Amino acid sequence: MASVASEKKKQKREKHTLSELKAMGQQLLTSRAHVNNLPLLLSFITPNSPPPYALESLLSLQSFFTPLIPQLPSSSKQPDADPDPEFIYLTWLRSKFDELTQCLTDLAVSSQSDGALREVVLDSIMEFVKVGNAGKFNTSVYHKLLRAIVGLIISSVVRSELGVDDIVLDMLAEKYFNYVDVRYFTCSSFEKLARTLEKEVDKIVFSLTENKEVSQDVNDLVLRPSIELSIQKMYKLLACIQPLKDVEEKLEMWNDSGISSQDKEGKYKKSNDNVLSSKNAAKKMKQKFTKAWISFLSLPLPLDVYKEVLVTLHQSVISHLSNPIMLCDFLTRSYDIGGVVSVMALSSLFILMTQHGLEYPNFYNKLYALLEPSLFMAKHRSKFFQLLDSCLKSSLLPAYLAAAFCKKLSRLALFAPPSGALVIIALVHNLLQRHPSISFLVHREIGPDTTADTSAENNTPDGASKDLFEEKPGIDHFKNEENDPRNTNAMRSSLWEIDTLRHHYSPPVSRFALSLANDLAVRSRIPEIAVSDFSSGSYATIFGDEIRRRVKQVPLAFYKTTPTCLFSELDFPGWTFRDDHQDTSAKRKRVDSV
Amino acid sequence: MAKSSSTGSAKKKKSKGKINKKLSSLNSDSKKIKGPKENPFESIWSRRKFNILGKKRKDDERRRIGLSRSLAIQKRQKTLLKEYEQSTNAKRQLKLKKKSKFNLSDGEEDDFEIQGGGYFPERDDFEDDEPFYGDYYDDELPDGRNKRQFNPHEAEGDPDSRSAEEQNRPKTKKEVMEDIIFKSKFFKAQKAKEKEESEQFTEQLDKDFASLVQSEALLSLTQPNKMSALNSLVNNRNSNDAAKKEVAPRMHNKVSIQHEKPDHYDKLVSEMALDMRARPSDRTKAPEELAQEEKERLEQLEEERRKRMAAGDGDDSSNEDADNSEDDVGEVSKQISHISGDDLGDSFSDVIPKTKAVWIDDLLTKNSVTDPEAEDDPTSGEEENDNEEDDDDDDASEDEEGEGSEESSDEDEKAQPLKDSEQSDEEQIDLEDEEDDDRDDATGKKVIMENQKKILVTKGNQNNDSGAFRVKPIVKEDVHKRGELPYTIEAPKCFEEFSALLENYSDDQVVEAIRRIRTYNAIAVAAENRKKMQVFYGILLQYFAVLSSTKPLNFKLINMLVKPLMEMSTETPYFAAICARQRLLRTRTLFCQDISNTGKNCWPSLKTLFHMRLWSMIFPCSDFRHAVMTPAILLMSEYLMRCPITSGRDIAVGSFLCSMLLSVSRQSQKFCPEAITVLQTILRAALTNRQRYEASQLCHLMELKALKPLLHMQERVEDINSLDFLTLMDLPDDSPYFTSDNFRASILCAIIRCLKGFVDINEGFKSFPEIFLPIAKILDGLAEEDLMPDALKVEIKDVSQVIEIKSEEFQSLQLPLRIRKQKVIKTAIPKFEDNFVKGRDYDPDRERVERKKLKKQLQQEARGAVRELRKDNHFLFEVKERDKARMQEEKTEMYGKYRAFLQEQEHAFKSGQLGKNKKRRR
């Protein structure tokens, strides 16, 4: 049937020229008599039809429907037993209109069609959305559009293959997200979409667990990427939504009638729709916004989206949520993941802890576990170091914890790039200044009397383990691999690493280490170092500093006899530097002589 | 003073009214007078008579106490006295106001006023007296000083002056005669004395000579056969010495006779005359002069070459010469004097006027004809400057005689337009040469390729001259193309010019050309050459870059470029540093672009490595902070840290970078965490999977870069060759060589050695065990492997043992940090200061010193203030006293007057003349 229809359409298309289409549109607009042109025109609005045709028919149809929309009955209404012919006509129009919007969304979403056309299509959809529901915001159409864009039409065969950076998304975000109501309805429909998506994912997971052997790879290959794609798209749109400020003077509305009037439940329906205090709108917006985010965050996010989410959360989201504590599930989960993700989650978590009274057990243990060498190459290290510094600010921290952090950080400095070493020195400096109780890390007297004591105590088994440090002061008892700061033995160690850093090849590092040692030598208190001065350092900054430094004098290397070759094998054991050129020429010689 | 003032006041009193009017004018007058005439005390300088040990000398040590005192008094007069007067005036006025209400002025007040104002005139009177003394002293003092200065001379009794005095008066005849006798005696004595001295001196010389002969110094200077003669001579002399000593005093006359006899010594002397005579050496020339000379020499050579090229008739004679001196050439070039002996026959007269340079030139033209292979001599380019000149000259001039100069000049003319066209093409292509390195590499490559082709062709020619008939035309063409190097080469302005210049020359000639450019445009010759040479330095650096990125690599030429580059860097160090920094910056930006492009291999290219190495040779690596080396080291470390290791080639480059860092940080013993980390990572790539897992458990720090087991040995390898860096760099990423076990074994070997180096230089670090123990564990794992070659196993074990031993040593010896300053324990042992200076505070506590200083200053100031106050008081007191005295005097005077009046009255009364006498008295 469908094939026949399409064939017919094809024939039609072949038959009709552009001018004929135009004429048909004119006819449609002029009188009801030509209403049968409607399905014909409708048939051109498909991704397959050539853009001029689609455009032409779209224009005619749009101008046909725009005045009619307010009169159209809702599609859900059941036809009466005794239908009025006018009513039947309108119902028919309604069905055609639904068909049109469906076609339009298909067109807008299909990646094959022309970009300009899709822009026009999107515009017209939004026009319909504006007046679609009896002069009010047409939620269902909009929802369908978003759904199509996100690509969640499971039932339909044609999956949306829109890329993340498709123009439709950009356009939607740029052009329409300025309007409060658009944003509002985006949020609400995203909430729904996220729920359905979650179910979808559950289903997949369920099916995976049910019959692993059947379609695991199929699922993996087909579904997972598509879901990830839709999540990415959702994230993109969601991130574009600017949450309302609490007090906003003027709200730009796409549809004049405002938000509350559109509420389906009608709970908030008021006598006069237009008189809606902006405060109220902001409150509602906030709620929707929160719901959308929360439901979105419950989705299984792919890693790259996850990271981006973590970045945006503390920057722009948390402050606009109605109840930020709701994020704590998500954040604690991500903080527990470890690695870079935890580092990134820390900043949001920190906000929750400091501003919203979240209590997090074993926070410091987990923070301690985050200290890894990869930290120094991570993208968001700057923020992390600052947070680390402020987390360790409290003078109520137990000495063992401070010592463990000190020791662990300085251990890391032995393998970190120069920028990392700088940060670490600053952090350690601050720690030592804040916690006089751990000054033994940099200064420990081993008097003769204590050694005598230990020799006496050595007989008892307890004493032997206890005074291990005094017995062999040169051994570092710090357990680097231990993840619990309580068990690291940092209290029995000493900060030899700082001394080692004084020999670092990079002048800023060695100088900084030296100044740290000098500062510590004086007993007086020295103001803390601002970690933010160093936290954003990298090879680029250090290199840039060195290059920018004015060249005052250039000493040269001194040789008794100027060396004549670039590499000497004495300097490079295990390497030879045969003269390749000579070698080949020698070979050639040989060849020639032969 | 008081007296004088009183007398003054007495004087003034007589002319009260006048003074009142003239007061101001007089004052000014007195000032005028006062100006030139000074207080004699002011001109007295207090001089320090003795130096007192350890006492600091204050400003110039000479002070005029009198002057400062009078200055102080003047100051007080200006300030304090004025104040005082004002206050007294005010008081008086107050009094006056009170009194004047009731009292009429009775003249007393006026008097007082006059007297007060009269103070100045009093002073003036005093001053008036002064010049009397002042003049006296002013005249006297300098004289006295002069006298004192001259005194010592007089005491010595200057003979001249005395004789002059004596000459003034006429001499008696006797005196004249005595004088003459005395003079002759004196001269005789002097002669005898001189003779004696010269004898002693010759004796001394003989002794010295003997010792000299026995020493090594002369031996090295003279020829061996003469040495023996000398020795015998000395021995003879020694044996004769005893006898001579006895003879000498008696027979002074015989010495001359002895001289006439042919002595051993004389023989020797005559023989030595034939030897190369020691010429007075030129004074050591300033570097500028040397450079200038060098330049002139090149110019001269060039001129002559042109002459020869134009005339073409000088060849015959030189050819003739060549036959004669063929055998001697080698010797000749070593010793110039010998040729004069050998060549006596034909051109002795010519030899002398010719300059040295021309000589060499002539010789070398001969040389070149006889020795066509000289050009191939690889050492010719590399010898030191002095020898280099000779050899290089023959390089350049070798071909001209054989081929005839006309052809070559034609060729030159033909070649010129060709070159030009090429050059213009190139210019079009690489306009942005300066900016874009890659591009200049590309075009440079073309140039080089051509160059090399030619070189290869020529090499082929020379090797094939026995057979191959087809070679002949090529030989000719080739020779034309190469032509000869001009002696004077202007410094090229751009890279194209330079590459065009070098187009047809061999490697040695290229280096020689560079050398000539450098001498011709030496900075020492002219200041404006500095700019030229800087441009040229940039070009040369570019040439270096181009060469190092060409394929096939001309490593020999690169090596030969190192020396001129280094030497030029010493001439313009600042510019060299700027160039290096710019290149570093560009390299880094490229690297950043590469690393953001995932999938692109971002390890440094051969060119970058060569540059790094070059800079680390030019600039000192051990500086704490160096304009070039610090960023260079940073960049190397960054490469190590950020480049992912994915293939065997990456490992090779990485480990090579590590060894470069090692060589850079060896001297200063710096800590390079990146290099050690990379070495550790690479070593882990040699472990099996199971071991790797264990190792990662052990040092979970190293999850930064987990590697595939790229270096894990698959089969047994017997021999370990050291890797050839250049061929390795030439191989593509996926070359099968990188997966061969041979490569694995050799790279492991190189890495282990590099690691050893790091262990050695980092052994002083306090966290040595923490840094190296994990590596030792990996090494142990490696040593356990069956497939590891035995030799490698030994080395691995060796290194890991070294690490373990050192770690243990550390752990047993190391103490926890004691950064805090110790409290100083009081000791009874006195501390002695070298170079103790009295007055300096040696207190170790700076704060206390500061406090002490402040206290002292305060005390000083307080004392000064008190002193000033006291002086003020004193001054005021004096003034008041003076006033009081004056008042007293006036009072007594008045009293006397009145009393006299009263007495007169009384007397008159008593005598009854009252009334009667009235008339008479009036």
PDB file of N, CA and C in Angstrom, chain B residues 291-347:
ATOM      1  N   ALA B 291      93.027  39.934  12.719  1.00  0.00           N
ATOM      2  CA  ALA B 291      91.902  39.777  11.816  1.00  0.00           C
ATOM      3  C   ALA B 291      92.116  40.617  10.571  1.00  0.00           C
ATOM      4  N   GLN B 292      92.625  41.816  10.805  1.00  0.00           N
ATOM      5  CA  GLN B 292      92.865  42.708   9.684  1.00  0.00           C
ATOM      6  C   GLN B 292      93.879  42.085   8.739  1.00  0.00           C
ATOM      7  N   GLU B 293      94.950  41.577   9.299  1.00  0.00           N
ATOM      8  CA  GLU B 293      95.982  40.952   8.480  1.00  0.00           C
ATOM      9  C   GLU B 293      95.424  39.804   7.670  1.00  0.00           C
ATOM     10  N   GLU B 294      94.653  39.011   8.358  1.00  0.00           N
ATOM     11  CA  GLU B 294      94.066  37.843   7.713  1.00  0.00           C
ATOM     12  C   GLU B 294      93.236  38.282   6.524  1.00  0.00           C
ATOM     13  N   LYS B 295      92.482  39.316   6.769  1.00  0.00           N
ATOM     14  CA  LYS B 295      91.616  39.810   5.702  1.00  0.00           C
ATOM     15  C   LYS B 295      92.448  40.320   4.541  1.00  0.00           C
ATOM     16  N   GLU B 296      93.480  41.059   4.864  1.00  0.00           N
ATOM     17  CA  GLU B 296      94.332  41.590   3.797  1.00  0.00           C
ATOM     18  C   GLU B 296      94.978  40.474   3.009  1.00  0.00           C
ATOM     19  N   ARG B 297      95.371  39.465   3.728  1.00  0.00           N
ATOM     20  CA  ARG B 297      96.012  38.339   3.054  1.00  0.00           C
ATOM     21  C   ARG B 297      95.052  37.710   2.052  1.00  0.00           C
ATOM     22  N   LEU B 298      93.818  37.521   2.512  1.00  0.00           N
ATOM     23  CA  LEU B 298      92.824  36.943   1.611  1.00  0.00           C
ATOM     24  C   LEU B 298      92.629  37.826   0.390  1.00  0.00           C
ATOM     25  N   GLU B 299      92.598  39.115   0.627  1.00  0.00           N
ATOM     26  CA  GLU B 299      92.396  40.027  -0.491  1.00  0.00           C
ATOM     27  C   GLU B 299      93.537  39.908  -1.491  1.00  0.00           C
ATOM     28  N   GLN B 300      94.732  39.838  -0.928  1.00  0.00           N
ATOM     29  CA  GLN B 300      95.902  39.744  -1.791  1.00  0.00           C
ATOM     30  C   GLN B 300      95.842  38.468  -2.598  1.00  0.00           C
ATOM     31  N   LEU B 301      95.518  37.403  -1.921  1.00  0.00           N
ATOM     32  CA  LEU B 301      95.444  36.116  -2.604  1.00  0.00           C
ATOM     33  C   LEU B 301      94.433  36.170  -3.733  1.00  0.00           C
ATOM     34  N   GLU B 302      93.327  36.787  -3.434  1.00  0.00           N
ATOM     35  CA  GLU B 302      92.285  36.866  -4.446  1.00  0.00           C
ATOM     36  C   GLU B 302      92.770  37.662  -5.647  1.00  0.00           C
ATOM     37  N   GLU B 303      93.444  38.747  -5.343  1.00  0.00           N
ATOM     38  CA  GLU B 303      93.947  39.596  -6.419  1.00  0.00           C
ATOM     39  C   GLU B 303      94.889  38.806  -7.308  1.00  0.00           C
ATOM     40  N   GLU B 304      95.767  38.097  -6.651  1.00  0.00           N
ATOM     41  CA  GLU B 304      96.732  37.329  -7.431  1.00  0.00           C
ATOM     42  C   GLU B 304      96.063  36.258  -8.252  1.00  0.00           C
ATOM     43  N   ARG B 305      95.086  35.663  -7.649  1.00  0.00           N
ATOM     44  CA  ARG B 305      94.379  34.623  -8.387  1.00  0.00           C
ATOM     45  C   ARG B 305      93.764  35.213  -9.646  1.00  0.00           C
ATOM     46  N   ARG B 306      93.199  36.377  -9.489  1.00  0.00           N
ATOM     47  CA  ARG B 306      92.580  37.017 -10.642  1.00  0.00           C
ATOM     48  C   ARG B 306      93.625  37.325 -11.707  1.00  0.00           C
ATOM     49  N   LYS B 307      94.757  37.828 -11.218  1.00  0.00           N
ATOM     50  CA  LYS B 307      95.840  38.155 -12.147  1.00  0.00           C
ATOM     51  C   LYS B 307      96.217  36.925 -12.942  1.00  0.00           C
ATOM     52  N   ARG B 308      96.417  35.862 -12.207  1.00  0.00           N
ATOM     53  CA  ARG B 308      96.829  34.628 -12.875  1.00  0.00           C
ATOM     54  C   ARG B 308      95.760  34.179 -13.848  1.00  0.00           C
ATOM     55  N   MET B 309      94.554  34.348 -13.439  1.00  0.00           N
ATOM     56  CA  MET B 309      93.442  33.909 -14.280  1.00  0.00           C
ATOM     57  C   MET B 309      93.437  34.711 -15.571  1.00  0.00           C
ATOM     58  N   ALA B 310      93.717  35.996 -15.462  1.00  0.00           N
ATOM     59  CA  ALA B 310      93.672  36.852 -16.638  1.00  0.00           C
ATOM     60  C   ALA B 310      94.868  36.600 -17.547  1.00  0.00           C
ATOM     61  N   ALA B 311      96.075  36.561 -17.001  1.00  0.00           N
ATOM     62  CA  ALA B 311      97.277  36.460 -17.825  1.00  0.00           C
ATOM     63  C   ALA B 311      97.523  35.031 -18.279  1.00  0.00           C
ATOM     64  N   GLY B 312      97.553  34.136 -17.353  1.00  0.00           N
ATOM     65  CA  GLY B 312      97.705  32.744 -17.720  1.00  0.00           C
ATOM     66  C   GLY B 312      99.119  32.382 -18.141  1.00  0.00           C
ATOM     67  N   ASP B 313     100.097  33.255 -17.897  1.00  0.00           N
ATOM     68  CA  ASP B 313     101.461  32.885 -18.283  1.00  0.00           C
ATOM     69  C   ASP B 313     102.328  32.540 -17.092  1.00  0.00           C
ATOM     70  N   GLY B 314     101.806  32.790 -15.944  1.00  0.00           N
ATOM     71  CA  GLY B 314     102.583  32.442 -14.761  1.00  0.00           C
ATOM     72  C   GLY B 314     102.644  30.937 -14.531  1.00  0.00           C
ATOM     73  N   ASP B 315     101.793  30.239 -15.214  1.00  0.00           N
ATOM     74  CA  ASP B 315     101.675  28.805 -14.963  1.00  0.00           C
ATOM     75  C   ASP B 315     102.963  28.057 -15.303  1.00  0.00           C
ATOM     76  N   ASP B 316     103.560  28.488 -16.409  1.00  0.00           N
ATOM     77  CA  ASP B 316     104.725  27.736 -16.890  1.00  0.00           C
ATOM     78  C   ASP B 316     105.828  27.709 -15.849  1.00  0.00           C
ATOM     79  N   SER B 317     106.092  28.900 -15.383  1.00  0.00           N
ATOM     80  CA  SER B 317     107.190  28.972 -14.425  1.00  0.00           C
ATOM     81  C   SER B 317     106.878  28.124 -13.207  1.00  0.00           C
ATOM     82  N   SER B 318     105.665  28.226 -12.790  1.00  0.00           N
ATOM     83  CA  SER B 318     105.321  27.463 -11.590  1.00  0.00           C
ATOM     84  C   SER B 318     105.428  25.971 -11.874  1.00  0.00           C
ATOM     85  N   ASN B 319     105.086  25.633 -13.097  1.00  0.00           N
ATOM     86  CA  ASN B 319     105.217  24.227 -13.453  1.00  0.00           C
ATOM     87  C   ASN B 319     106.676  23.792 -13.388  1.00  0.00           C
ATOM     88  N   GLU B 320     107.513  24.644 -13.888  1.00  0.00           N
ATOM     89  CA  GLU B 320     108.942  24.331 -13.836  1.00  0.00           C
ATOM     90  C   GLU B 320     109.368  24.116 -12.402  1.00  0.00           C
ATOM     91  N   ASP B 321     108.973  25.065 -11.627  1.00  0.00           N
ATOM     92  CA  ASP B 321     109.333  24.982 -10.209  1.00  0.00           C
ATOM     93  C   ASP B 321     108.862  23.676  -9.606  1.00  0.00           C
ATOM     94  N   ALA B 322     107.707  23.336 -10.042  1.00  0.00           N
ATOM     95  CA  ALA B 322     107.121  22.136  -9.472  1.00  0.00           C
ATOM     96  C   ALA B 322     108.051  20.957  -9.631  1.00  0.00           C
ATOM     97  N   ASP B 323     108.652  20.846 -10.789  1.00  0.00           N
ATOM     98  CA  ASP B 323     109.543  19.708 -11.016  1.00  0.00           C
ATOM     99  C   ASP B 323     110.711  19.725 -10.046  1.00  0.00           C
ATOM    100  N   ASN B 324     111.201  20.922  -9.878  1.00  0.00           N
ATOM    101  CA  ASN B 324     112.387  21.021  -9.019  1.00  0.00           C
ATOM    102  C   ASN B 324     112.072  20.641  -7.588  1.00  0.00           C
ATOM    103  N   SER B 325     111.053  21.254  -7.111  1.00  0.00           N
ATOM    104  CA  SER B 325     110.855  21.187  -5.661  1.00  0.00           C
ATOM    105  C   SER B 325     109.856  20.128  -5.240  1.00  0.00           C
ATOM    106  N   GLU B 326     109.583  19.266  -6.170  1.00  0.00           N
ATOM    107  CA  GLU B 326     108.554  18.276  -5.880  1.00  0.00           C
ATOM    108  C   GLU B 326     108.824  17.535  -4.577  1.00  0.00           C
ATOM    109  N   ASP B 327     110.070  17.145  -4.426  1.00  0.00           N
ATOM    110  CA  ASP B 327     110.396  16.322  -3.267  1.00  0.00           C
ATOM    111  C   ASP B 327     110.346  17.123  -1.972  1.00  0.00           C
ATOM    112  N   ASP B 328     110.657  18.361  -2.123  1.00  0.00           N
ATOM    113  CA  ASP B 328     110.827  19.137  -0.901  1.00  0.00           C
ATOM    114  C   ASP B 328     109.517  19.649  -0.324  1.00  0.00           C
ATOM    115  N   VAL B 329     108.507  19.567  -1.138  1.00  0.00           N
ATOM    116  CA  VAL B 329     107.294  20.307  -0.773  1.00  0.00           C
ATOM    117  C   VAL B 329     106.878  20.091   0.665  1.00  0.00           C
ATOM    118  N   GLY B 330     106.894  18.828   1.025  1.00  0.00           N
ATOM    119  CA  GLY B 330     106.461  18.539   2.395  1.00  0.00           C
ATOM    120  C   GLY B 330     107.321  19.259   3.407  1.00  0.00           C
ATOM    121  N   GLU B 331     108.595  19.140   3.194  1.00  0.00           N
ATOM    122  CA  GLU B 331     109.518  19.751   4.132  1.00  0.00           C
ATOM    123  C   GLU B 331     109.354  21.261   4.132  1.00  0.00           C
ATOM    124  N   VAL B 332     109.233  21.759   2.905  1.00  0.00           N
ATOM    125  CA  VAL B 332     109.185  23.192   2.717  1.00  0.00           C
ATOM    126  C   VAL B 332     108.053  23.807   3.502  1.00  0.00           C
ATOM    127  N   SER B 333     106.961  23.149   3.417  1.00  0.00           N
ATOM    128  CA  SER B 333     105.827  23.751   4.097  1.00  0.00           C
ATOM    129  C   SER B 333     106.047  23.780   5.593  1.00  0.00           C
ATOM    130  N   LYS B 334     106.892  22.894   6.056  1.00  0.00           N
ATOM    131  CA  LYS B 334     107.150  22.905   7.499  1.00  0.00           C
ATOM    132  C   LYS B 334     108.140  23.989   7.882  1.00  0.00           C
ATOM    133  N   GLN B 335     109.203  24.061   7.136  1.00  0.00           N
ATOM    134  CA  GLN B 335     110.238  25.020   7.524  1.00  0.00           C
ATOM    135  C   GLN B 335     110.552  25.941   6.376  1.00  0.00           C
ATOM    136  N   ILE B 336     110.327  27.175   6.621  1.00  0.00           N
ATOM    137  CA  ILE B 336     110.484  28.125   5.527  1.00  0.00           C
ATOM    138  C   ILE B 336     111.956  28.409   5.262  1.00  0.00           C
ATOM    139  N   SER B 337     112.745  28.414   6.278  1.00  0.00           N
ATOM    140  CA  SER B 337     114.133  28.823   6.109  1.00  0.00           C
ATOM    141  C   SER B 337     114.878  27.858   5.186  1.00  0.00           C
ATOM    142  N   HIS B 338     114.451  26.621   5.219  1.00  0.00           N
ATOM    143  CA  HIS B 338     115.187  25.640   4.435  1.00  0.00           C
ATOM    144  C   HIS B 338     115.101  25.877   2.950  1.00  0.00           C
ATOM    145  N   ILE B 339     114.012  26.400   2.539  1.00  0.00           N
ATOM    146  CA  ILE B 339     113.866  26.575   1.103  1.00  0.00           C
ATOM    147  C   ILE B 339     114.881  27.593   0.596  1.00  0.00           C
ATOM    148  N   SER B 340     115.235  28.505   1.454  1.00  0.00           N
ATOM    149  CA  SER B 340     116.213  29.487   1.013  1.00  0.00           C
ATOM    150  C   SER B 340     117.537  28.801   0.731  1.00  0.00           C
ATOM    151  N   GLY B 341     117.830  27.831   1.532  1.00  0.00           N
ATOM    152  CA  GLY B 341     119.058  27.103   1.288  1.00  0.00           C
ATOM    153  C   GLY B 341     118.992  26.287   0.007  1.00  0.00           C
ATOM    154  N   ASP B 342     117.871  25.616  -0.162  1.00  0.00           N
ATOM    155  CA  ASP B 342     117.757  24.706  -1.304  1.00  0.00           C
ATOM    156  C   ASP B 342     117.608  25.446  -2.623  1.00  0.00           C
ATOM    157  N   ASP B 343     116.918  26.524  -2.572  1.00  0.00           N
ATOM    158  CA  ASP B 343     116.578  27.211  -3.811  1.00  0.00           C
ATOM    159  C   ASP B 343     117.600  28.261  -4.208  1.00  0.00           C
ATOM    160  N   LEU B 344     118.684  28.274  -3.490  1.00  0.00           N
ATOM    161  CA  LEU B 344     119.703  29.297  -3.736  1.00  0.00           C
ATOM    162  C   LEU B 344     119.926  29.560  -5.219  1.00  0.00           C
ATOM    163  N   GLY B 345     119.973  28.469  -5.973  1.00  0.00           N
ATOM    164  CA  GLY B 345     120.340  28.543  -7.388  1.00  0.00           C
ATOM    165  C   GLY B 345     119.554  29.541  -8.211  1.00  0.00           C
ATOM    166  N   ASP B 346     118.235  29.438  -8.191  1.00  0.00           N
ATOM    167  CA  ASP B 346     117.516  30.241  -9.190  1.00  0.00           C
ATOM    168  C   ASP B 346     116.942  31.544  -8.650  1.00  0.00           C
ATOM    169  N   SER B 347     116.480  31.517  -7.453  1.00  0.00           N
ATOM    170  CA  SER B 347     115.695  32.707  -7.094  1.00  0.00           C
ATOM    171  C   SER B 347     116.001  33.229  -5.700  1.00  0.00           C
TER     172      SER B 347
END
